[in-house]
XYZ file of C-alpha atoms in Angstrom:
625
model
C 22.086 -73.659 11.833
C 21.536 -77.153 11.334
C 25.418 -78.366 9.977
C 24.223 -82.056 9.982
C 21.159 -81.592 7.955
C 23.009 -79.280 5.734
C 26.012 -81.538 5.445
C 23.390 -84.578 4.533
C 22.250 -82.880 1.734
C 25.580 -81.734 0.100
C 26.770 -84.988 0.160
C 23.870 -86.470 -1.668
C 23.935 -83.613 -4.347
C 27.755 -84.539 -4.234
C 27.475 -87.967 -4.991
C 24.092 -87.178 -7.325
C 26.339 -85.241 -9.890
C 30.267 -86.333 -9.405
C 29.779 -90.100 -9.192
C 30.734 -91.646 -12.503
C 28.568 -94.652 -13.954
C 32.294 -96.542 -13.893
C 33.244 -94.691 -10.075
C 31.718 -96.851 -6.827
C 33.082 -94.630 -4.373
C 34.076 -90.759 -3.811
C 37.534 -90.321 -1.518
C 37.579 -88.155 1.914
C 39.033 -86.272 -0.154
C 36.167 -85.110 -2.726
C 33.465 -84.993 -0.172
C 35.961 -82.160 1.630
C 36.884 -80.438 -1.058
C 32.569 -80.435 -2.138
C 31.889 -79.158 1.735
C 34.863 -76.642 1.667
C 33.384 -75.818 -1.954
C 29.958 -74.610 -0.886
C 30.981 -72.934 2.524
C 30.114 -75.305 4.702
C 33.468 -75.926 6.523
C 33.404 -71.995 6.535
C 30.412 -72.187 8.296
C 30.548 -74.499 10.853
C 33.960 -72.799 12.140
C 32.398 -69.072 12.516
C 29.825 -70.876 14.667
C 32.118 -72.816 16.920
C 33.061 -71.430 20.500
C 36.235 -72.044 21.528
C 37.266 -71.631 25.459
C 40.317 -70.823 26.880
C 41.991 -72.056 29.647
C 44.185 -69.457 31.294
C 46.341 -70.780 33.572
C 46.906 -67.428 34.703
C 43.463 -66.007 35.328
C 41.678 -67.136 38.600
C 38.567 -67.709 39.304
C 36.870 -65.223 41.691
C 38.035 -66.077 45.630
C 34.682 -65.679 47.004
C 31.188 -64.772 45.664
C 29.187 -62.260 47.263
C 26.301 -62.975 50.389
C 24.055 -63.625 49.785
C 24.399 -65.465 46.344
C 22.626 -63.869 43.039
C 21.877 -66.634 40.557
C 22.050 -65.458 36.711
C 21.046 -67.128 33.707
C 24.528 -66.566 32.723
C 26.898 -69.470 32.051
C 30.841 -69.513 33.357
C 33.297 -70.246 30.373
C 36.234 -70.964 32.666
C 37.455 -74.479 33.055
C 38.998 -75.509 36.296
C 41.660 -78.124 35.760
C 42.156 -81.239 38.063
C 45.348 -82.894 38.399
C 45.587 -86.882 38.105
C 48.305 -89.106 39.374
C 47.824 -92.003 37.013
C 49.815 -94.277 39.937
C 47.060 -93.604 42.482
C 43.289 -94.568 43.268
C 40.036 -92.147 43.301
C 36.557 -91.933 44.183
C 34.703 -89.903 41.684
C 31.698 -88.672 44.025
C 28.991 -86.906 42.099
C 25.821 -85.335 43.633
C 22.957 -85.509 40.989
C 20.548 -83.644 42.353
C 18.011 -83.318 45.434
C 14.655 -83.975 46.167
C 12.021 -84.411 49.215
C 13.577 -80.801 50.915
C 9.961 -80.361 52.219
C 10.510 -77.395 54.152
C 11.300 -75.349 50.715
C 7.693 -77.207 49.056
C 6.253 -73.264 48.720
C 9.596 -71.850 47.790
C 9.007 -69.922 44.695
C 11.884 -70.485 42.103
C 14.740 -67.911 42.516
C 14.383 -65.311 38.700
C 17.520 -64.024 37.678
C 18.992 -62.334 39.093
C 17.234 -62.381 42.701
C 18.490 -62.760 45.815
C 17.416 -65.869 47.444
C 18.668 -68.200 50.051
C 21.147 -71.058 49.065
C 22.107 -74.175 50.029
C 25.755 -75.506 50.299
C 27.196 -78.858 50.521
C 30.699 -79.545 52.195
C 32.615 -82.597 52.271
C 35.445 -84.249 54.161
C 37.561 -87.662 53.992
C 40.877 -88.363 54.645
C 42.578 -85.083 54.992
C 40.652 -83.446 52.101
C 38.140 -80.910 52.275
C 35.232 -80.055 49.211
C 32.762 -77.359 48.833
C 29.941 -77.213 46.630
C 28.704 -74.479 44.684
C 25.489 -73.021 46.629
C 22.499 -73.805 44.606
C 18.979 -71.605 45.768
C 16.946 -73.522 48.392
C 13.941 -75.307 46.688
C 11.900 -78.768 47.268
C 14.148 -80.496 44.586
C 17.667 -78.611 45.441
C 19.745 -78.678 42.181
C 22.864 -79.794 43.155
C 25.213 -81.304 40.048
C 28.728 -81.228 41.430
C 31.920 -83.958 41.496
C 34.310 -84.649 43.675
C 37.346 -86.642 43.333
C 38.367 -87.997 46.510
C 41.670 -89.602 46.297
C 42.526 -93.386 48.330
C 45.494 -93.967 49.416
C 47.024 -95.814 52.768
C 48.629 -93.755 55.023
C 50.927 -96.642 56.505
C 54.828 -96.810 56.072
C 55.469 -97.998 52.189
C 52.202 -97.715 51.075
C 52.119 -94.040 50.126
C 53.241 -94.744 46.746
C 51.429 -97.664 45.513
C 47.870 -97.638 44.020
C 45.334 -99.227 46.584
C 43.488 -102.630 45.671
C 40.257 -103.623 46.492
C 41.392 -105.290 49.139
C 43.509 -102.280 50.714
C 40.621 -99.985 50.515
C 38.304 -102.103 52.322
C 40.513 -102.000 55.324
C 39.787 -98.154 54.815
C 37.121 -97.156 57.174
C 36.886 -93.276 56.827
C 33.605 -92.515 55.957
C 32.869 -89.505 53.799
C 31.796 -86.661 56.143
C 28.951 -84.913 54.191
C 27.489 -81.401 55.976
C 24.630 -79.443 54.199
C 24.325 -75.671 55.089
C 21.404 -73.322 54.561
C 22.995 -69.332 54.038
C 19.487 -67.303 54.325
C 19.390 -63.140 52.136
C 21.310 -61.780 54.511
C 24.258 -64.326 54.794
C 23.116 -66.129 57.902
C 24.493 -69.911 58.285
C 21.875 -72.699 59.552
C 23.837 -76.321 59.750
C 20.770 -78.774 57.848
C 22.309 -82.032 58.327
C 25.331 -84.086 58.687
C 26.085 -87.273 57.155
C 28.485 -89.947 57.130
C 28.725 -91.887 53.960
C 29.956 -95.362 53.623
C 31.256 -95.473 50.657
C 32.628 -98.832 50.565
C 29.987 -100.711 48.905
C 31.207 -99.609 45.582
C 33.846 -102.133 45.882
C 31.581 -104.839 45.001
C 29.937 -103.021 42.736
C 29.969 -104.020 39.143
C 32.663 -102.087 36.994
C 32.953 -99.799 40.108
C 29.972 -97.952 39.844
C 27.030 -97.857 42.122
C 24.414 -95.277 42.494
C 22.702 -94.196 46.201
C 20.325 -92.625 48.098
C 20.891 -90.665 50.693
C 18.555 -89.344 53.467
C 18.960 -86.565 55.324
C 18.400 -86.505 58.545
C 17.865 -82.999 60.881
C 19.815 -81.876 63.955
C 19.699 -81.507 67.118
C 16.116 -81.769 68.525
C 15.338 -82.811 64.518
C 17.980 -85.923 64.339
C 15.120 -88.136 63.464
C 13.109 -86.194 61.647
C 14.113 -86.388 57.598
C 15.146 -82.900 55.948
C 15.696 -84.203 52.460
C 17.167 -86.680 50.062
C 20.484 -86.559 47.838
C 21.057 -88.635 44.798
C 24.879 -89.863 44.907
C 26.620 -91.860 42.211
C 30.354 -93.562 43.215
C 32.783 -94.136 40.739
C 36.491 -95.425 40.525
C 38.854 -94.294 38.747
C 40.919 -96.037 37.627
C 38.251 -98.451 37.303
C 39.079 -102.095 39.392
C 40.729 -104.652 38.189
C 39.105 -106.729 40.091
C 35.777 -105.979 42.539
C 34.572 -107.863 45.606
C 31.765 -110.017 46.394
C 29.075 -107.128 47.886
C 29.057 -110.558 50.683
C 32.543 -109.547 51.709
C 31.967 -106.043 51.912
C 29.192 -106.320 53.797
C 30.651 -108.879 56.023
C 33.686 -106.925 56.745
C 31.118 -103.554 57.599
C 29.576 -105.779 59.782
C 32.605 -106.880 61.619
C 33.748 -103.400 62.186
C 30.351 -102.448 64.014
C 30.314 -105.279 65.970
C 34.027 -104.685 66.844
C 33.143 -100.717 67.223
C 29.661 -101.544 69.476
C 32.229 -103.809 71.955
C 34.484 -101.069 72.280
C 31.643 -98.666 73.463
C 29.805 -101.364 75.566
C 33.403 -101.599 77.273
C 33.931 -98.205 78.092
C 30.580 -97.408 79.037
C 30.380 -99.846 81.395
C 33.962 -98.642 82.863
C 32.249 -95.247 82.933
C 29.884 -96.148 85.001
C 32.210 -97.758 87.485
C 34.006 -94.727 87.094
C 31.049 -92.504 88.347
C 29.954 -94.801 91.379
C 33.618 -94.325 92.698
C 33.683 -90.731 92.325
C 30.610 -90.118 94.368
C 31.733 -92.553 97.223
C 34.643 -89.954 97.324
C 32.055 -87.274 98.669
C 27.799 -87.287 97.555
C 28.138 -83.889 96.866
C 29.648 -84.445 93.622
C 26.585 -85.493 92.230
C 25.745 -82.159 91.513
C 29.011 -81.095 90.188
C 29.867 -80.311 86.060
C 31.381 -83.750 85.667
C 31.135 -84.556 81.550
C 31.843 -87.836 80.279
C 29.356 -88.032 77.398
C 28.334 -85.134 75.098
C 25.629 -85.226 72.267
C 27.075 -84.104 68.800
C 24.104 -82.631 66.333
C 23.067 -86.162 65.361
C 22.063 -86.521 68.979
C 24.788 -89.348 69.190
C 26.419 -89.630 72.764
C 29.977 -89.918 72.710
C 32.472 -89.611 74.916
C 33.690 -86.212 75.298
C 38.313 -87.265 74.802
C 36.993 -87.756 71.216
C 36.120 -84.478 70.241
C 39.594 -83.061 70.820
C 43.005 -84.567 68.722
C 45.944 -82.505 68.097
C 45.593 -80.259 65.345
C 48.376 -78.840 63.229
C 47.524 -74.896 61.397
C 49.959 -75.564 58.658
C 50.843 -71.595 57.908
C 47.492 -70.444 58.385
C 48.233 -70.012 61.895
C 51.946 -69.060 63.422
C 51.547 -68.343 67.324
C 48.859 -70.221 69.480
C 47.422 -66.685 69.870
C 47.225 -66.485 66.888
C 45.319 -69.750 66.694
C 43.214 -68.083 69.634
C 42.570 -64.765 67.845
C 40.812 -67.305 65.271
C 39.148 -69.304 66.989
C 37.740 -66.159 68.941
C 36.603 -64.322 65.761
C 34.277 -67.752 64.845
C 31.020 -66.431 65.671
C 29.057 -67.659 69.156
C 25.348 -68.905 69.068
C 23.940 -71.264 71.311
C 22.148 -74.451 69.877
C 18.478 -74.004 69.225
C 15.693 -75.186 70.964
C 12.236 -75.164 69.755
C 9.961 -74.232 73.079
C 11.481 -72.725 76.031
C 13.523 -74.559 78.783
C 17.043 -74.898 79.518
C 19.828 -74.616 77.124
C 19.813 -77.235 74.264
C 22.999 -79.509 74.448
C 24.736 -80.084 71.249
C 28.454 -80.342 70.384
C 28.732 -80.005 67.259
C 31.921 -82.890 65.169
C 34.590 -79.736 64.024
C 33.843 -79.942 60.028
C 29.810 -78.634 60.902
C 31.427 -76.103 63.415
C 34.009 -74.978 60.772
C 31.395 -74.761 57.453
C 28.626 -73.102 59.881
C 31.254 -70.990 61.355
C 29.745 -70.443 64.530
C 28.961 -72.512 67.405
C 28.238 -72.845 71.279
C 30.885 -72.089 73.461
C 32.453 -75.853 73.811
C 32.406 -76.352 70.233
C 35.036 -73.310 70.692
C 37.088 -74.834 73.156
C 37.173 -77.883 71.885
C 38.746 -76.528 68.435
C 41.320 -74.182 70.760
C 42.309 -76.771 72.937
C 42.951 -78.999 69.503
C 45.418 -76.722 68.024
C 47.528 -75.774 71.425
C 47.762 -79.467 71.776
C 48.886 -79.297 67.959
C 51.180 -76.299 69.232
C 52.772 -78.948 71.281
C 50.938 -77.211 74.800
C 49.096 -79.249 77.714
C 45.641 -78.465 77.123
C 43.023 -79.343 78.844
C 38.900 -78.194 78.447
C 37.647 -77.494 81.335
C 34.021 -78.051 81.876
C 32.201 -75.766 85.038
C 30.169 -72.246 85.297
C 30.611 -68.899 85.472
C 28.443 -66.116 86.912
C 25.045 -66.559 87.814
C 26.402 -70.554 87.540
C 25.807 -70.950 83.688
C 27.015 -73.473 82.413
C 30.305 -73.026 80.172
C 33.563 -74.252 79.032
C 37.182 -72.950 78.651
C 40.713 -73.927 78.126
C 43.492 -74.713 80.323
C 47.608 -75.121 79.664
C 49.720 -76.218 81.910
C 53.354 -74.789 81.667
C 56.581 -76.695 82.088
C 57.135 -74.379 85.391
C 53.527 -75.153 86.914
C 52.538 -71.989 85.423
C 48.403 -72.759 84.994
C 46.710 -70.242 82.356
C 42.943 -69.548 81.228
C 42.102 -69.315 77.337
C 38.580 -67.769 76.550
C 37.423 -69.359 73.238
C 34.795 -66.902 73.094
C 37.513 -63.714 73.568
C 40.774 -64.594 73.049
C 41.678 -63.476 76.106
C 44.099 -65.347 78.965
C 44.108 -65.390 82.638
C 46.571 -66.217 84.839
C 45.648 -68.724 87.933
C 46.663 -68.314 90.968
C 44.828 -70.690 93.804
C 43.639 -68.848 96.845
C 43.951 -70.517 100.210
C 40.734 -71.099 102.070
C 42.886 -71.428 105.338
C 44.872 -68.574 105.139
C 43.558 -65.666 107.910
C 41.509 -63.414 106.411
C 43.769 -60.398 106.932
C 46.530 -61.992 104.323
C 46.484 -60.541 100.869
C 44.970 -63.317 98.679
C 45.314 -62.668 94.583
C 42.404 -61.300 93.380
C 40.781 -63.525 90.258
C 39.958 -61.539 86.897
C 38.981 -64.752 84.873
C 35.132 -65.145 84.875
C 34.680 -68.781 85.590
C 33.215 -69.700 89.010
C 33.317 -73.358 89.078
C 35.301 -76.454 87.556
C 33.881 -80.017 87.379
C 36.704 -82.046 85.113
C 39.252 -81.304 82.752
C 39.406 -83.601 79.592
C 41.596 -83.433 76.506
C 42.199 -86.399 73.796
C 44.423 -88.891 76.051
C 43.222 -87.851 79.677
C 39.716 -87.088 81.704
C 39.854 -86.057 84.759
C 37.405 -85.430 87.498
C 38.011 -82.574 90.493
C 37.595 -84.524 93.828
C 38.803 -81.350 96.131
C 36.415 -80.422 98.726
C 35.208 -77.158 96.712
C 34.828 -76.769 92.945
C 35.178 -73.150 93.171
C 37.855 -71.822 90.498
C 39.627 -69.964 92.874
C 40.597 -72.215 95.828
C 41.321 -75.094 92.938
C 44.504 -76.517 92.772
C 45.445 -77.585 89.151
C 47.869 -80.301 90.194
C 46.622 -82.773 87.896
C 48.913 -85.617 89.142
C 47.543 -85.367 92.540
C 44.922 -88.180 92.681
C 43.740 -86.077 95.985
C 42.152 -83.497 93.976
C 41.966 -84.898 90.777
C 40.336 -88.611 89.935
C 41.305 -89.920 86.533
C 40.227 -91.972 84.479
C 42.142 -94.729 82.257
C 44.059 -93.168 79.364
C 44.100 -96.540 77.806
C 40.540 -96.933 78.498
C 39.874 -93.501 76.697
C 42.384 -94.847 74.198
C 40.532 -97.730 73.130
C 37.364 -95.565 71.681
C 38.936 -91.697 71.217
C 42.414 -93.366 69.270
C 42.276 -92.647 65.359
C 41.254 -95.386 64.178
C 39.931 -97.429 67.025
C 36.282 -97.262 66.057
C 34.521 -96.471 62.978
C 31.989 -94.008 64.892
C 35.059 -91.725 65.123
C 34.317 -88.825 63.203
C 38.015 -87.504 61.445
C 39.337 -84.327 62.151
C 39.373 -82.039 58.784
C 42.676 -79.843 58.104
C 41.797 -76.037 58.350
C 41.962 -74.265 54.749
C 42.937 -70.927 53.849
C 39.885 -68.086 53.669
C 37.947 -67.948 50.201
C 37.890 -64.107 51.050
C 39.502 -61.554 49.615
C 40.149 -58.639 52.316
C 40.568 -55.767 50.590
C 37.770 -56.510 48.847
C 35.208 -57.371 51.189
C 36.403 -54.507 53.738
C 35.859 -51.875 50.782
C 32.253 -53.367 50.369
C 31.576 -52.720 53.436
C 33.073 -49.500 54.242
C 30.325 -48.208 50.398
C 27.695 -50.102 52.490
C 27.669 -48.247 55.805
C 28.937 -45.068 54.465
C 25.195 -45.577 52.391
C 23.585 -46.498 55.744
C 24.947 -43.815 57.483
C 24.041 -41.111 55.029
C 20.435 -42.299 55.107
C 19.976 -42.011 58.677
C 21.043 -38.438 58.693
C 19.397 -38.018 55.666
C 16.336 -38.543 57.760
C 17.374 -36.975 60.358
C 17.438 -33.886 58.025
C 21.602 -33.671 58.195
C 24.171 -33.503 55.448
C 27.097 -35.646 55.433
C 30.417 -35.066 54.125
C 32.926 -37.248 53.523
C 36.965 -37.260 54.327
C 38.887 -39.849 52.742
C 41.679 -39.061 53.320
C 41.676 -38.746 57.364
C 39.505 -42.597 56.366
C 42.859 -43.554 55.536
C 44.488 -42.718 58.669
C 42.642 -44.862 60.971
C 44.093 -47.842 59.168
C 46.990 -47.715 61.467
C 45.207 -47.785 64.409
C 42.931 -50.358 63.335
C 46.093 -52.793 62.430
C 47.500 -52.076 65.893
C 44.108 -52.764 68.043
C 44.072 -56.436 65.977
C 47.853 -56.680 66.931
C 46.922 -55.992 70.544
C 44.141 -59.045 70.633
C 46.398 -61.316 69.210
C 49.449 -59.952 71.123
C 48.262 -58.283 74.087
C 51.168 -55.793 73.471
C 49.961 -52.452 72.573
C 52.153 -50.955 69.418
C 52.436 -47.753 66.906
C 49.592 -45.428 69.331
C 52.167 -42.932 68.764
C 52.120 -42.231 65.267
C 48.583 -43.043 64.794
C 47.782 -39.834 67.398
C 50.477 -37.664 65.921
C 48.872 -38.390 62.345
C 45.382 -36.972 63.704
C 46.507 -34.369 65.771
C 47.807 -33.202 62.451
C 44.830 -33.730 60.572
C 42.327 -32.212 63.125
C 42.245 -28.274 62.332
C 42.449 -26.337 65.154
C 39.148 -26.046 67.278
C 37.658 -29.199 66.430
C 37.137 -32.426 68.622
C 38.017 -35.626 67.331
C 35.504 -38.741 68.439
C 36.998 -42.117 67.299
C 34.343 -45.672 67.995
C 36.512 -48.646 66.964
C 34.211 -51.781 67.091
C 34.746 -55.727 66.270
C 32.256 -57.570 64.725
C 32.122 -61.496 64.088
C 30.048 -61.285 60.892
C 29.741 -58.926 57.336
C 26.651 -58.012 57.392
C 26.915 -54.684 57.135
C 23.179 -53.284 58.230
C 23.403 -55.850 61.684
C 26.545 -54.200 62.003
C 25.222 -50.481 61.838
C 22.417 -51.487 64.132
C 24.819 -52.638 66.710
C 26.408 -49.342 66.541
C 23.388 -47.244 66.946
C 22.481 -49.072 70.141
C 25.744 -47.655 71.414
C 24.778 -43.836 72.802
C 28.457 -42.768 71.830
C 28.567 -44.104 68.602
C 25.083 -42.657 67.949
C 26.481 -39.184 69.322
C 29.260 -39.564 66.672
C 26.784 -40.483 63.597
C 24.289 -37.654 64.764
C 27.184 -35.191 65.282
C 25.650 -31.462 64.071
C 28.396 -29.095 63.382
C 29.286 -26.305 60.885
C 32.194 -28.232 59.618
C 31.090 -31.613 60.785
C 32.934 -35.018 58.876
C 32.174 -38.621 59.186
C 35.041 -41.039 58.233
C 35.437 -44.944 57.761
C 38.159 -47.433 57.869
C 36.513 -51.178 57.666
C 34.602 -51.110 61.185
C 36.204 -48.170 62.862
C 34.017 -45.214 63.436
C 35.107 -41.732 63.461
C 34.171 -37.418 63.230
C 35.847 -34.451 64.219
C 33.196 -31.488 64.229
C 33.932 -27.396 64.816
C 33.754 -25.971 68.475
């Protein structure tokens, strides 16, 4: 319906055969009442759409991996509140382009499952995510973000920032893209810092920019792709800067930050020469100073730990190690073969990838005991076969020196052996799996073990002792791993609550392998059968086995066996194969299983009144005789 054509020519007929020789003019009123006359008005409201915005409904927590795009449009409106007394940064992201890797990508049809990209986003205590958008050559992202800017200093929290007050602000925006393949598989694309500052001498505080992309890892100076940005202020400036004194005050803080690092370095080095004229051996011992984050920066490795508070996410510190356990484990990759691939990855591209190497997992453990108020400590060494690897340490009030596995969850109690005891005295047997220790770090202290062996067990952890322990200047490490003290600092990024719903997700995945598993007996030329309700009573056992890894106190056994001894009829065998798994994907997850001979037995089980049940990742049968 054209209403503005059709409007056009009522009001010329209007004026054609009401207008009096003696009349120059027709009122609001007429030209309504000639609209309303006709139908017009009638028309144009039976075509309008009108959306609601209910406070009440939500929008769904999570989508479903791997995405499916429709041509379908969502109606719902997302409010944003405003504090009209405080300052924002309206980020948009108008699009991508250059993403050469996805040139021959075909474009995604409705409806198809493709692979997506996601764009997450970080500053100052607040965390964005992007809506995934399918992988292509020219990605089309069109998403804002309004980044609020505010002082964190003592009486500034209520008053709006100036120019001149943000300027002094040198968080960058922390920018991380992520590539989620068909089957829901995470790939971390790039990470970017954005200075964001130049829109302060911007005119009307608006600029636009260019981003490029650079890969990680082996790829940090290879380009992946480019991101058209546009910066914004709202409210808009009273008054901007001279783009001179922005970029003179940028290039202050680099030259201040590049002092800071020359510093330390060159105490580093000193450091080092020390430490070997304490024994040459040492040379060859796990000694890290300087890691490589997945911009293939070196930095030094006090900076990728700060205290980190869990809000209520997290209650117990093993709680906060049950999480940081269930993060999945991969090992940066290397194009080629060789050794392992160094890369410690800043904690907002460990946290959106959700999975990392194992020091990207101590790193975030030892951050939240220390935010639990607990001395912890990383310790860098090896385990078996002397691969390289990295755990955590906390030292109790009482001397008390325990083991975290980041990879596990689980904790070991240390207790030194003496190499000069006879060999007839009981020593304590170790059950940790770590063989050696080179240093201990954490955000204030680094510390290098100078004892005559680095082997785990003999080790005392008497970190005062400068005997057995060389340190290194806490206000040294201060002066580049303090918040604030340089501008290379990557900040820390809260933790936010899961996007999953999981009752949902665990029902989805119970339909999918109860499908999987009928179709390999299918072919196997079996029938399966189905018992929900003895399904149902596995979810007490599965609740206490979780309560045991975060615990390590066993609890409710009792009723869980009398429920299936009453279930069981008489003359049948019950076969139970609880399993943890790191990911959702539910056909990884059934071949894992099948690669287990007992779990196989239970999903091949032949009987006359043979039953399979499910409960989330819990496998189960009981079958006659």
């Amino acid at each position: 319906m054209d209403v503005h054509g059709r409007i056009r020519e009522i009001l010329a007929e209007t004026i054609r055969e009401e207008l009096a020789p003696d009349q120059q003019q027709l009122s609001t009123e007429d030209l309504i009442k000639a609209l309303r006359r006709r139908g017009i008005i009638d028309d144009v409201m039976k075509e309008l759409n009108f959306v609601t915005d209910n406070v009440d409904q939500e929008l769904p927590s999570s989508p479903k991996q791997p995405v499916c795009f429709t041509d379908r449009q969502s109606t719902l409106l997302k409010k944003t509140n405003i504090d009209p007394t405080r300052r924002y940064l309206y980020l948009q992201v108008l699009g991508g382009k250059a993403f050469l890797e996805h040139l021959q990508e075909p474009e995604p049809l409705p409806g198809q499952v493709c692979s997506t990209f996601t764009l997450c986003l970080h500053f100052r205590n607040q965390r964005f995510r992007s809506k995934p958008v399918p992988c292509a050559c020219e990605p089309d992202f069109h998403d804002g973000f309004l980044l609020e800017v505010h002082r964190e200093s003592l009486g500034d929290g209520t008053r709006m920032a100036d120019s001149t007050t943000m300027l002094s602000i040198s968080d960058p925006i922390h920018m991380v893209l992520i590539k989620t393949d068909i089957f829901g598989e995470t790939t971390l694309v790039a990470s970017y810092f954005l200075e964001w500052r130049s829109v302060l001498g911007s005119e009307n505080g608006v600029t636009n920019l260019t981003v490029e992309l650079m890969g990680v890892g082996t790829e940090s100076k290879v380009a992946v792709g480019i991101l058209n940005i546009k910066l914004e202020m709202y409210p808009a400036l009273n008054q901007t800067l001279s783009q001179e004194v922005v970029n003179t005050q940028l290039a202050l803080e680099r030259q201040k930050t590049a002092e800071k690092e020359r510093l330390f370095l060159v105490y580093a080095k000193q450091w080092w020469r020390e430490y070997l004229q304490i024994r040459p051996s040492h040379s060859s011992r796990l000694v890290k100073i300087f890691a490589q984050d997945e911009n293939g920066i070196n930095r030094p490795v006090c900076s990728y730990v700060k205290p980190l508070r869990a809000g209520r996410l997290l209650d117990t510190p093993r709680q906060a190690a049950r999480f940081v356990n269930v993060l999945g484990y991969e090992r940066a990759p290397v194009i080629g073969g060789g050794g392992k691939q160094e890369q410690w990855c800043t904690l907002l591209a460990f946290l959106c990838r959700n999975k990392g190497d194992c020091e990207d997992h101590a790193n975030l453990l030892c951050s939240l005991l220390l935010g639990y108020g607990l001395e912890a400590f990383v310790c860098v060494g090896t385990k078996a076969k002397g691969v390289p690897h990295a755990w955590v340490m906390t030292c109790g009030t009482d001397g008390t020196i325990t083991f975290w596995e980041s990879l596990t969850g689980h904790r070991y109690i240390h207790k030194s052996t003496n190499p000069d005891e006879p060999p007839v005295a009981e020593q304590p047997k170790p059950l940790y799996p770590y063989r050696t220790v080179g240093c201990v770090f954490n955000h204030q202290m680094f510390l290098g073990n100078c004892q005559p062996s680095d082997s785990v067990e003999v080790c005392v952890f008497d970190l005062n002792d400068e005997s057995k322990w060389k340190p290194m200047s806490e206000e040294a490490i201060k002066s580049v791993c303090a918040p604030g003290a340089t501008t290379s600092l990557p900040p820390f990024p809260p933790l936010c609550a899961s996007t999953i719903d999981a009752s949902v997700t665990s029902n989805e995945i119970e339909m999918q392998l109860r499908l999987l598993v009928s179709e390999h007996r299918k072919d196997l030329g079996l029938t399966t059968v189905w018992e929900d309700q003895l399904s149902y009573l596995l979810s007490p056992a599965l609740a206490s086995y979780e309560f045991e890894r975060t615990t390590s106190i066993s609890a409710g056994n009792e009723e869980f066996q009398d429920a299936i001894r009453r279930a069981v009829p008489d003359g049948h065998t019950f076969k139970g194969f609880p399993i943890h798994f790191v990911y959702r994907n539910a056909r990884r997850a059934f071949a894992t299983c099948l690669r287990s001979p007992f779990c196989e037995e239970i999903i091949c089980c032949r009987g006359d009144q043979a039953k399979i049940y499910f409960d989330e990742l819990s496998l189960s049968s009981f079958t006659h005789g």
